[in-house]
Coordinates of C-alpha atoms and ligand atoms in Angstrom, one line a residue:
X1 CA 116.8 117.2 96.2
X2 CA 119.9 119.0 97.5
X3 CA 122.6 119.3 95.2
X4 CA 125.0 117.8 97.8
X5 CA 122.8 115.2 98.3
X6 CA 125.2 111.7 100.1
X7 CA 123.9 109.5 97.4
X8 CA 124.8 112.1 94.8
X9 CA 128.4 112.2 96.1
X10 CA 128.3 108.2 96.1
X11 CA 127.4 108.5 92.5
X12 CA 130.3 110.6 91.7
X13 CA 132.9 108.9 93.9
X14 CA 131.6 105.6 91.4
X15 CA 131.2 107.8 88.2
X16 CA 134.7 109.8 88.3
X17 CA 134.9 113.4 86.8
X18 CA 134.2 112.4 83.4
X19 CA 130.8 110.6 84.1
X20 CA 128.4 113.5 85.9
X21 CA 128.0 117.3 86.0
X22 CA 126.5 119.7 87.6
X23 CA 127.6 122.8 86.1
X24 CA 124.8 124.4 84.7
X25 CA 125.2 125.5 81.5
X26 CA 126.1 121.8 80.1
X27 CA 123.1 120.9 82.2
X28 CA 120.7 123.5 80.0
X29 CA 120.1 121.9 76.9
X30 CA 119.6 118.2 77.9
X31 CA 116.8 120.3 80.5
X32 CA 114.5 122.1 77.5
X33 CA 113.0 119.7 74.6
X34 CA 112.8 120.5 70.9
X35 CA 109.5 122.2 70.3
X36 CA 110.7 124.4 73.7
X37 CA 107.1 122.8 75.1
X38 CA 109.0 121.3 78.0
X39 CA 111.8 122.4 80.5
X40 CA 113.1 121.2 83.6
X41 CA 115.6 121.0 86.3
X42 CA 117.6 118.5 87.8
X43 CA 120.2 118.0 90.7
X44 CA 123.3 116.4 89.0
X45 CA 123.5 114.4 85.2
X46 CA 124.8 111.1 85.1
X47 CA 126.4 109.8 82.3
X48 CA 127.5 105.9 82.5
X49 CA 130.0 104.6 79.9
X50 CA 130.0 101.5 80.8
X51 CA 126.6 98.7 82.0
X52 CA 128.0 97.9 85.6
X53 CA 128.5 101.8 86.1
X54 CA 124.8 102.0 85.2
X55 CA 123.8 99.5 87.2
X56 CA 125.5 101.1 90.3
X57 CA 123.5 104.5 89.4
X58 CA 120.3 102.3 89.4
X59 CA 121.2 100.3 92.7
X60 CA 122.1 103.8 94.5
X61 CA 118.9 105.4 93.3
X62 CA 117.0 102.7 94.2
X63 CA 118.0 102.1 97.7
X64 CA 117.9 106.2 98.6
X65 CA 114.0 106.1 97.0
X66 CA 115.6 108.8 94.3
X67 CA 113.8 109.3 91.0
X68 CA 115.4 108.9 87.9
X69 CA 114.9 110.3 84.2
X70 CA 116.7 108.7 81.1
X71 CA 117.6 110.7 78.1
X72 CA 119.2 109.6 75.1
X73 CA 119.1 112.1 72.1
X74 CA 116.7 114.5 73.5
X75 CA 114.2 114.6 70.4
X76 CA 111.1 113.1 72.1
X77 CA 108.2 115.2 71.3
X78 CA 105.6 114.3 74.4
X79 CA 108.2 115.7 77.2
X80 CA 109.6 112.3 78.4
X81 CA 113.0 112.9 78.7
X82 CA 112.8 116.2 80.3
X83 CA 113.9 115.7 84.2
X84 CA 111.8 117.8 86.5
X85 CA 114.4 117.4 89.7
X86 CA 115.4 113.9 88.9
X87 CA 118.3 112.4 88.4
X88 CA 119.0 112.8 84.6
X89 CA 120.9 109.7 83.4
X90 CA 122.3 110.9 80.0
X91 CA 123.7 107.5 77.4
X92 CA 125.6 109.6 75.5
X93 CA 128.6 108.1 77.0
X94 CA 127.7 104.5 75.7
X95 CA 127.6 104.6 72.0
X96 CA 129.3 101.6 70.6
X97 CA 128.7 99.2 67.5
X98 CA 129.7 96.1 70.0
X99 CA 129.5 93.7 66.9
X100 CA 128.0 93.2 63.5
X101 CA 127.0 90.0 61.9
X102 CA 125.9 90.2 58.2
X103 CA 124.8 86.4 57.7
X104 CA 122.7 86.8 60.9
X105 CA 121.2 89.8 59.6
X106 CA 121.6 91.8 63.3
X107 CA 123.6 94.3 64.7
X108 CA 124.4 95.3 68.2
X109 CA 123.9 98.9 69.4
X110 CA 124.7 100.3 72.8
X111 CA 121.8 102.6 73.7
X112 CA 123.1 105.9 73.1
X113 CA 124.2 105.3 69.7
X114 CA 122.7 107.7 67.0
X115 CA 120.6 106.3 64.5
X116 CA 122.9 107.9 61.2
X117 CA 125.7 105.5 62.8
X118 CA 123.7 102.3 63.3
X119 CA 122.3 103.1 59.6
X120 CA 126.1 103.6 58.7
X121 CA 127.4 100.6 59.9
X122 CA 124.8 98.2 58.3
X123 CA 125.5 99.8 55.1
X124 CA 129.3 99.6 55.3
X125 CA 128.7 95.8 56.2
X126 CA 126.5 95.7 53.1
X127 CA 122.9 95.5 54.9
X128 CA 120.7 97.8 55.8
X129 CA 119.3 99.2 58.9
X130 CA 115.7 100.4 57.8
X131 CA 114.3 102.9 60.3
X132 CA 114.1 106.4 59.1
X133 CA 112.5 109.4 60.5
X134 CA 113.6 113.2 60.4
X135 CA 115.4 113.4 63.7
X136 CA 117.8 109.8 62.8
X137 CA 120.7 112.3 63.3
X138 CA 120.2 112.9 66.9
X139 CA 117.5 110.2 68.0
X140 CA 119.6 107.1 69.5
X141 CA 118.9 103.3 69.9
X142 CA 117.6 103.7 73.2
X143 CA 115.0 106.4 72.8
X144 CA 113.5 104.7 69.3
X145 CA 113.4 102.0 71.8
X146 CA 111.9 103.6 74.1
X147 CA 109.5 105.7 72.0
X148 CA 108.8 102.8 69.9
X149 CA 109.6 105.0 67.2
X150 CA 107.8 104.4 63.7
X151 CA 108.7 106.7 60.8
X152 CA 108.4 106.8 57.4
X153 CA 109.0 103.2 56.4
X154 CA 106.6 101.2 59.0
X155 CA 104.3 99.7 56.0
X156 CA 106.7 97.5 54.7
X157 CA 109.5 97.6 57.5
X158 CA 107.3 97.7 60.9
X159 CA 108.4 100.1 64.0
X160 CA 110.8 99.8 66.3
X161 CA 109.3 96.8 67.7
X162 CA 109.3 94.7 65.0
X163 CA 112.8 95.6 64.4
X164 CA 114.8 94.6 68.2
X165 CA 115.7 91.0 68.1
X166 CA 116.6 91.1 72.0
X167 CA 118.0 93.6 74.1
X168 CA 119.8 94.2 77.5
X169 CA 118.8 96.8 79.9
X170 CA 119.6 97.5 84.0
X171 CA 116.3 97.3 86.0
X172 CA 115.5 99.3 88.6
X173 CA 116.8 97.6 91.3
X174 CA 120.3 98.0 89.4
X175 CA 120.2 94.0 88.1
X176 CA 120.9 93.3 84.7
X177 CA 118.1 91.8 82.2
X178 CA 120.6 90.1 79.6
X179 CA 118.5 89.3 76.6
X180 CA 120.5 90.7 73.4
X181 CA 119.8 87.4 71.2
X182 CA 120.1 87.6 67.6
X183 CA 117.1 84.8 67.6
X184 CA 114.5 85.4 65.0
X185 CA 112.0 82.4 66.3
X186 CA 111.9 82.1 70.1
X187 CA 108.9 80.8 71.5
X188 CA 109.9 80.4 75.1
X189 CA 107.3 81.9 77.4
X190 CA 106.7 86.2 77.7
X191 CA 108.2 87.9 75.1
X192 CA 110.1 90.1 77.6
X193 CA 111.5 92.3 75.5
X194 CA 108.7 93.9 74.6
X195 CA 107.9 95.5 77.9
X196 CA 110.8 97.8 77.2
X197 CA 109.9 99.0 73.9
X198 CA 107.3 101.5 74.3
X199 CA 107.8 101.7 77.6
X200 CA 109.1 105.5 77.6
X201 CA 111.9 104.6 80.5
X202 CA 109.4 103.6 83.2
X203 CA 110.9 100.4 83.5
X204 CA 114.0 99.8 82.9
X205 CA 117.4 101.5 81.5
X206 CA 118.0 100.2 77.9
X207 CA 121.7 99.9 77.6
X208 CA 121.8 97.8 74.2
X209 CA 119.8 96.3 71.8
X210 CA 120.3 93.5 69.0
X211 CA 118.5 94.8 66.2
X212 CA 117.6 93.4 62.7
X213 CA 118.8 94.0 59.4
X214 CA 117.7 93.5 56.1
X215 CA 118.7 93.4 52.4
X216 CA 120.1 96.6 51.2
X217 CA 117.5 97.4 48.1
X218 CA 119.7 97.3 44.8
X219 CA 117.1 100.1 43.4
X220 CA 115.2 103.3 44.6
X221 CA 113.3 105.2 42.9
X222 CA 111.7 108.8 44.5
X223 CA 107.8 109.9 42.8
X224 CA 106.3 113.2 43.9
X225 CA 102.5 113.1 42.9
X226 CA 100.2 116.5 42.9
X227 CA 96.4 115.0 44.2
X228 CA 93.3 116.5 44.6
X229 CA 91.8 114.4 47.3
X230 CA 93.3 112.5 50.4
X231 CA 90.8 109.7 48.9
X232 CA 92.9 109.7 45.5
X233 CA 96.3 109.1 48.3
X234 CA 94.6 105.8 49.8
X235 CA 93.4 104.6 46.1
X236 CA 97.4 105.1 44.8
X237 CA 99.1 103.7 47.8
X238 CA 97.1 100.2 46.8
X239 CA 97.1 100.4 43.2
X240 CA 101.1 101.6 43.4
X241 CA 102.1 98.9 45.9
X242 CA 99.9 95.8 43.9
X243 CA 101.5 97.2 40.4
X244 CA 105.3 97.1 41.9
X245 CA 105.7 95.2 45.2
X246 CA 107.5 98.1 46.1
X247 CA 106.5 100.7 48.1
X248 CA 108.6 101.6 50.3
X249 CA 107.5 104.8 52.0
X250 CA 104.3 106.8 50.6
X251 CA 103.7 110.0 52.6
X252 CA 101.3 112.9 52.3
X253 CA 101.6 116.9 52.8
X254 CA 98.1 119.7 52.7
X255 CA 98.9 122.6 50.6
X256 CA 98.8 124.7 53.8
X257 CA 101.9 122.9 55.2
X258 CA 103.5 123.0 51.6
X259 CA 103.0 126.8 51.3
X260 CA 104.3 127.3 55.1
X261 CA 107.5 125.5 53.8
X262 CA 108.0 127.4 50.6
X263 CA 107.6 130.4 52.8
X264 CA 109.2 129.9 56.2
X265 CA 112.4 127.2 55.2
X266 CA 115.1 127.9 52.8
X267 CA 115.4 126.4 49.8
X268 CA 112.0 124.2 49.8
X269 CA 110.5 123.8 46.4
X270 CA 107.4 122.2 45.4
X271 CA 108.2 120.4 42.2
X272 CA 104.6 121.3 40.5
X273 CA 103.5 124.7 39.3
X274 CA 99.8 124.6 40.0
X275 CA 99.3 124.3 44.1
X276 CA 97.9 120.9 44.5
X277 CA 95.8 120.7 47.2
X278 CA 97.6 117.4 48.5
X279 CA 101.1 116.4 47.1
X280 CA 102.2 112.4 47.8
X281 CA 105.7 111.7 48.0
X282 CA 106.3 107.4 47.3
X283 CA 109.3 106.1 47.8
X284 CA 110.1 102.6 45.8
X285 CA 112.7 100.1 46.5
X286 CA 113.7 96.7 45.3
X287 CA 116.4 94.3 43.7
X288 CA 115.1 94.5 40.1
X289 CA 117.0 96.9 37.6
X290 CA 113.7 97.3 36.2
X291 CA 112.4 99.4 39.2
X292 CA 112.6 103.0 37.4
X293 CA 110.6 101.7 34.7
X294 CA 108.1 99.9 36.9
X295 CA 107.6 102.7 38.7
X296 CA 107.2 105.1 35.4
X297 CA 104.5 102.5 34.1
X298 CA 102.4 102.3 37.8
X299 CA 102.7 106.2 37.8
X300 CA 101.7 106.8 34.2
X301 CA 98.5 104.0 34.9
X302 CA 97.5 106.2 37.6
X303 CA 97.6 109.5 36.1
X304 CA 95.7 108.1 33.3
X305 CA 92.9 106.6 36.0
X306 CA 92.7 109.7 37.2
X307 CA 94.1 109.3 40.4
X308 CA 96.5 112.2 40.0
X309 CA 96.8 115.8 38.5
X310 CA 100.5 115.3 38.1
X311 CA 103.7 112.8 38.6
X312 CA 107.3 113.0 38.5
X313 CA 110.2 110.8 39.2
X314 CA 113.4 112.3 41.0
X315 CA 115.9 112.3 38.1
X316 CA 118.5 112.4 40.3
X317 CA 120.2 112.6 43.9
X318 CA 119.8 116.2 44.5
X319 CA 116.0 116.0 43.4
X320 CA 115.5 112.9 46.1
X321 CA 117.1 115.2 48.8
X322 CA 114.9 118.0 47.6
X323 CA 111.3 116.1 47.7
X324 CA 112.1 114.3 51.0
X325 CA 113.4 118.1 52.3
X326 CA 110.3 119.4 51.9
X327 CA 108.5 116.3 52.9
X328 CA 110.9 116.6 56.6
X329 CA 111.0 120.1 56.8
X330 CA 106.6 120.1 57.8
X331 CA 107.3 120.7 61.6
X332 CA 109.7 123.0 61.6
X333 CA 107.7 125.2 58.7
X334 CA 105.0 125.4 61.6
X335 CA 107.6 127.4 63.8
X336 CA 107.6 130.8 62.9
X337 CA 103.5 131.1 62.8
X338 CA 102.8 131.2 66.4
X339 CA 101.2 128.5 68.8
X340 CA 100.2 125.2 67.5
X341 CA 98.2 122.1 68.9
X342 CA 99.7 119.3 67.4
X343 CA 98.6 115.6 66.8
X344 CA 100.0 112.5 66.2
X345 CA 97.3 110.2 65.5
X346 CA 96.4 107.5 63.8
X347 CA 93.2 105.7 62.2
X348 CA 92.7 103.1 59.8
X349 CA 93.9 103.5 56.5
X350 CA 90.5 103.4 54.8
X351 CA 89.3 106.1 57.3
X352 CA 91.9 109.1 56.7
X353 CA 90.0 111.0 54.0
X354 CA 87.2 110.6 56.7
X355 CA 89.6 112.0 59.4
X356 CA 90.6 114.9 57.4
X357 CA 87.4 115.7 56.6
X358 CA 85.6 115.7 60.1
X359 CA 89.1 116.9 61.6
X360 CA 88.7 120.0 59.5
X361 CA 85.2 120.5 60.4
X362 CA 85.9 120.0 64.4
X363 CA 88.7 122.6 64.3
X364 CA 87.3 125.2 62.4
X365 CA 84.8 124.8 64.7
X366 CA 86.9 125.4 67.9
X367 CA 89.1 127.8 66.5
X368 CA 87.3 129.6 63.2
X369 CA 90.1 130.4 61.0
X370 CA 92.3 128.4 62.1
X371 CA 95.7 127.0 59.5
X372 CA 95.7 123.3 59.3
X373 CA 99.2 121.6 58.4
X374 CA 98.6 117.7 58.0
X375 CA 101.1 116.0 56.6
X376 CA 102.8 112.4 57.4
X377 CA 102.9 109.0 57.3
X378 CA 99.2 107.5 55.1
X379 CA 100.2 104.5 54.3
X380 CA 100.1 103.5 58.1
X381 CA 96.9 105.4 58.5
X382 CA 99.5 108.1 60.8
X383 CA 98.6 111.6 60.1
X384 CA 100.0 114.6 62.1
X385 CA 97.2 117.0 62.2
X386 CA 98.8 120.4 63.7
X387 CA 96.0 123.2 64.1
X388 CA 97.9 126.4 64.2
X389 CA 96.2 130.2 65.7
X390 CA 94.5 132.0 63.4
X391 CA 96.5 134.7 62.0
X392 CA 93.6 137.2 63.8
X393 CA 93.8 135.4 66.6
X394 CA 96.4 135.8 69.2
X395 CA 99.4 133.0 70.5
X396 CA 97.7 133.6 74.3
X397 CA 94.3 133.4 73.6
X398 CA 94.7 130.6 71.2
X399 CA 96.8 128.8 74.1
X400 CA 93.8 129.0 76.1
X401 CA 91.6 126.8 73.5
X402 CA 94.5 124.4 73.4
X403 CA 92.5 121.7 75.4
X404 CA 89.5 122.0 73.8
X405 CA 91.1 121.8 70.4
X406 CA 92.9 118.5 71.2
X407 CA 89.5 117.0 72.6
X408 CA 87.9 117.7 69.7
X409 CA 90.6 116.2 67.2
X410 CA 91.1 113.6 69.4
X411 CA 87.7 112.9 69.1
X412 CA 87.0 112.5 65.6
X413 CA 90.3 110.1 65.9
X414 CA 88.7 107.9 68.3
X415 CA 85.1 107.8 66.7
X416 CA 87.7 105.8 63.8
X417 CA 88.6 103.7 66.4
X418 CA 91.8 105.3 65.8
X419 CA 94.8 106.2 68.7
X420 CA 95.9 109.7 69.9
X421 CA 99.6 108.6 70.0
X422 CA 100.3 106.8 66.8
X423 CA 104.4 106.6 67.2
X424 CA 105.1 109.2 69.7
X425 CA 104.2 107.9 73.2
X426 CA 102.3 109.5 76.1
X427 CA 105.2 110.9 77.9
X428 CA 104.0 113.7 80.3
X429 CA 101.5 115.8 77.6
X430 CA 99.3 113.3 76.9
X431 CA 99.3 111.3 80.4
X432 CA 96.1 112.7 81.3
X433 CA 93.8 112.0 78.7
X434 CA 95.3 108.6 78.2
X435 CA 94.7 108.0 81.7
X436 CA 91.4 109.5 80.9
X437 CA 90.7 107.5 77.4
X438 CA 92.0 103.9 78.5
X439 CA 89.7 101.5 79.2
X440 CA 90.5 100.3 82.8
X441 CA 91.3 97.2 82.1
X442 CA 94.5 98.0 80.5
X443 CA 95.4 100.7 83.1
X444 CA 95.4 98.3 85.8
X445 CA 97.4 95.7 83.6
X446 CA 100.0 98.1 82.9
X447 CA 99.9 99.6 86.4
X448 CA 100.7 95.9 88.1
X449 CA 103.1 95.5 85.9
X450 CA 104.8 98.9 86.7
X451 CA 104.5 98.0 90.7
X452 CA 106.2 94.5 90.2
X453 CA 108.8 95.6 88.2
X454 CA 109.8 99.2 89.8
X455 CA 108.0 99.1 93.1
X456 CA 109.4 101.9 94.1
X457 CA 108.3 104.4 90.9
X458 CA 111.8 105.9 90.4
X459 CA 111.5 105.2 87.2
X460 CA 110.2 108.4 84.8
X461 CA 107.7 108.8 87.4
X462 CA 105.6 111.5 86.0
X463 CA 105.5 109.8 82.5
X464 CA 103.1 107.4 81.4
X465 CA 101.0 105.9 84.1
Ligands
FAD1 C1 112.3 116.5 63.9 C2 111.7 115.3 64.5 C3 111.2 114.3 63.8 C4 110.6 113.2 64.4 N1 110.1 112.2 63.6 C5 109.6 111.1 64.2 C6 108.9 110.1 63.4 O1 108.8 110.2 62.2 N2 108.5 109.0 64.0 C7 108.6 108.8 65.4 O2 108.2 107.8 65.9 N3 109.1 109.8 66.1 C8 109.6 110.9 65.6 N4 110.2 111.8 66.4 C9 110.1 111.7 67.8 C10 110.9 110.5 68.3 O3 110.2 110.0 69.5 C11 112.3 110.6 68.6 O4 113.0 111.2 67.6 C12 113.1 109.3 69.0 O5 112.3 108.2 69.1 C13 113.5 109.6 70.4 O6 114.9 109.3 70.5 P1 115.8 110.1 71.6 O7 117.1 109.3 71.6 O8 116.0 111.5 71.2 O9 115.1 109.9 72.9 P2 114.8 111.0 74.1 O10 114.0 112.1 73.5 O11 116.1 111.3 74.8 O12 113.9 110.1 75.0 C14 112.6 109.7 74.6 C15 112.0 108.7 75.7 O13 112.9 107.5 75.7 C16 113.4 107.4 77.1 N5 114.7 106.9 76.9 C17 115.7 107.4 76.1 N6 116.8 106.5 76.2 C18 116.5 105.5 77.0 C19 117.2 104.4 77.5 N7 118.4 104.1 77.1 N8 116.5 103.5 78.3 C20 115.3 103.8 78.7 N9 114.6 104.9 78.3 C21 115.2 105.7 77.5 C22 113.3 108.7 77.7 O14 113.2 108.6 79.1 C23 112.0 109.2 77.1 O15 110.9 108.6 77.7 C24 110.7 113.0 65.8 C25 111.3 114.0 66.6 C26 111.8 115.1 66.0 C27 112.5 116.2 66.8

């Protein structure tokens, strides 16, 4: 589309100066993504402060048949958010904390707000909001929406979805859906909401949600464990979380990834001397003062079971930071190695050691040599299996063998009845083999659903479906 498109100038006649651009080089970095896999281009950015300013971008795009893309902190991983000559609609300019309500448990976000301030403001009103994953200090309210995001405390917390008590958002016809209710039992007909979350912007502009808090925990207490086996990781997450009700967050790391950290990213330790081949980082919460020693006890039961080489307990707050550190830093240890086909899959939790084990065997067998980093979230069965070149082997011909390497880990995912997105979406890099994988039947659901509510497709129209 032309740059001096009417509709365009319609939008910034309703916009004023401070709500659009076109210059370039503010443009360029809403335009490439994260892991630099995606870029794109776009005619003009859009950036609504207020709902009835983006429900006059919607109403405008809609009627001129113009395609729009919706980006909130730009840390999608599957190429979403990325424009490629849309309209970009940016929420950036609609971050507000409209209210707070601590005996209701739920908190009202506008989209665009980051994740640090919506955690922020629950704890400053004494609650707690309990998503967490690395990117909280960019990703915002509407793309966890969006995304469905999951992170690191889903076992005991759920994802996103489980965590949006109602939410508002402009359709694409530029009408409002007004559903931010703080309900917690509603049993009226379609859960509505829903059809956002997940939904990766195909239907509908997310401009706030009413989330749910909980109790802020009174305790924490941080374990790193050194294993042997992935089998030993599934054995402790159930003996750990029957022995303490607590288990917050138990997440896993390979020795490759550990050594690509202590290498590649400053300042990573790993707490244990003898390179484990696994290490299990648990994270325990609760209201009972006694937590610490709980913990101590279920860690020294399991070490004497055999279920561990090693154990310790963070003894402080600069040994939490450090153990998570390493823990978050797994992606961005990958970077300086070259190309990498990366995975975010998920199978039951009784099947990752089987994963692992077949995964290993299907990669080595595409790419011989190849360095396997997985690492993530096991006690949701979410492992993110990253298969990176073979240090003989070079970036362009291992790009070529991408495909086949995804098939094939893909593969042993699905023969565990497991999924090939476990928390981040389809977006545009895995739209074809979903379309491929789905079973029909659920195409065509979401596909009438998609016609019905944007008949049009102006809505993320390369993403998804
Ligand atoms: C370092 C790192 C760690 C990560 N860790 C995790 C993790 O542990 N778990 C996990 O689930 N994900 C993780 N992610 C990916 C995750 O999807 C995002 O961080 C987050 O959910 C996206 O939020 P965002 O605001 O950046 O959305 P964007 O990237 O801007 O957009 C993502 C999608 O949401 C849509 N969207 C954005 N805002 C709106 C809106 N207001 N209305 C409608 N559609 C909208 C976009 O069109 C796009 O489809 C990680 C990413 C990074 C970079």
């Amino acid at each position: 589309m032309n740059a001096h498109h009417p509709t365009l100038t319609r939008l910034k006649d309703i916009l004023g100066p401070k709500g659009w651009t076109q210059d370039p080089e503010l443009i360029a970095p809403h335009l490439i993504e994260w892991r630099d896999r995606w870029s794109g281009t776009t005619p003009i950015m859009v950036s609504p402060a207020k709902v009835a300013e983006a429900q006059a971008i919607m109403a405008l795009c809609n009627d001129a048949g113009i395609a729009v893309t919706t980006q909130g902190g730009n840390t999608g991983l599957v190429g979403a958010q990325i424009p490629k000559g849309e309209v970009l609609i940016s929420t950036k300019r609609m971050t507000a904390i409209r209210t707070i309500d601590p005996v209701d448990d739920s908190l009202i976000a506008e989209a665009g707000a980051v994740l640090t301030r919506v955690q922020d403001a629950a704890r400053e009103a004494g609650k707690r909001f309990p998503l967490s994953l690395a990117s909280e200090g960019s990703a915002t309210i509407g793309g966890l929406i969006s995304t469905n995001a999951g992170g690191v405390h889903v076992r005991r917390h759920g994802m996103m979805r489980a965590l949006v008590l109602g939410l508002e958002a402009v359709m694409p016809d530029g009408s409002l859906y007004e559903g931010l209710s703080s309900l917690r039992k509603d049993n009226t007909g379609y859960d509505l909401k829903q059809l956002f979350i997940g939904a990766e912007g195909t239907l509908g502009l997310v401009t706030a949600a009413s989330l749910k808090l909980v109790a802020r925990p009174r305790h924490m207490a941080v374990a790193m464990l050194a294993l042997e086996t992935p089998e030993q990781a599934v054995e402790l997450l159930h003996r750990l979380e029957e022995e303490t009700g607590a288990i917050a967050a138990f997440e896993v790391m390979n020795r490759t990834g550990v050594d690509l950290a202590l290498k590649n990213i400053p300042n990573a330790r790993d707490p244990f001397a003898d390179k484990a081949p696994w290490l299990a980082l648990v994270e325990f919460e609760s209201a009972s003062a006694d937590l610490a020693d709980q913990a101590e006890e279920a860690l020294a039961g399991a070490l004497e079971a055999g279920l561990a080489r090693d154990a310790l307990v963070a003894q402080n707050e600069s040994q939490t930071k450090s153990f998570w550190y390493l823990r978050e830093e797994m992606s961005a240890c990958q970077k300086p190695e070259g190309v990498a086909a990366k995975h975010d899959v998920s199978v039951p939790v009784s099947k990752v050691p089987a994963f692992l084990r077949d995964a290993d065997a299907a990669a080595n067998k595409v790419a011989p040599g190849c360095r396997i980093v997985a690492f993530g979230h096991c006690s949701d069965g979410n492992i993110h299996y990253d298969v990176l070149q073979p240090s003989a082997m070079s970036g362009d011909a291992y790009r070529a063998i991408l495909p086949a390497m995804n098939e094939a880990i893909h593969d042993v995912a699905m023969s565990y009845d497991g999924s090939i997105s476990a928390e981040h979406g389809i977006g545009i890099s895995r739209r074809d083999e979903f379309i491929r994988r789905e079973p029909p039947a659920h195409l065509s659901v979401m596909r009438a659903i998609k016609g019905v509510i944007d008949p049009k497709g102006i809505m993320n129209p390369r993403v998804l479906l």
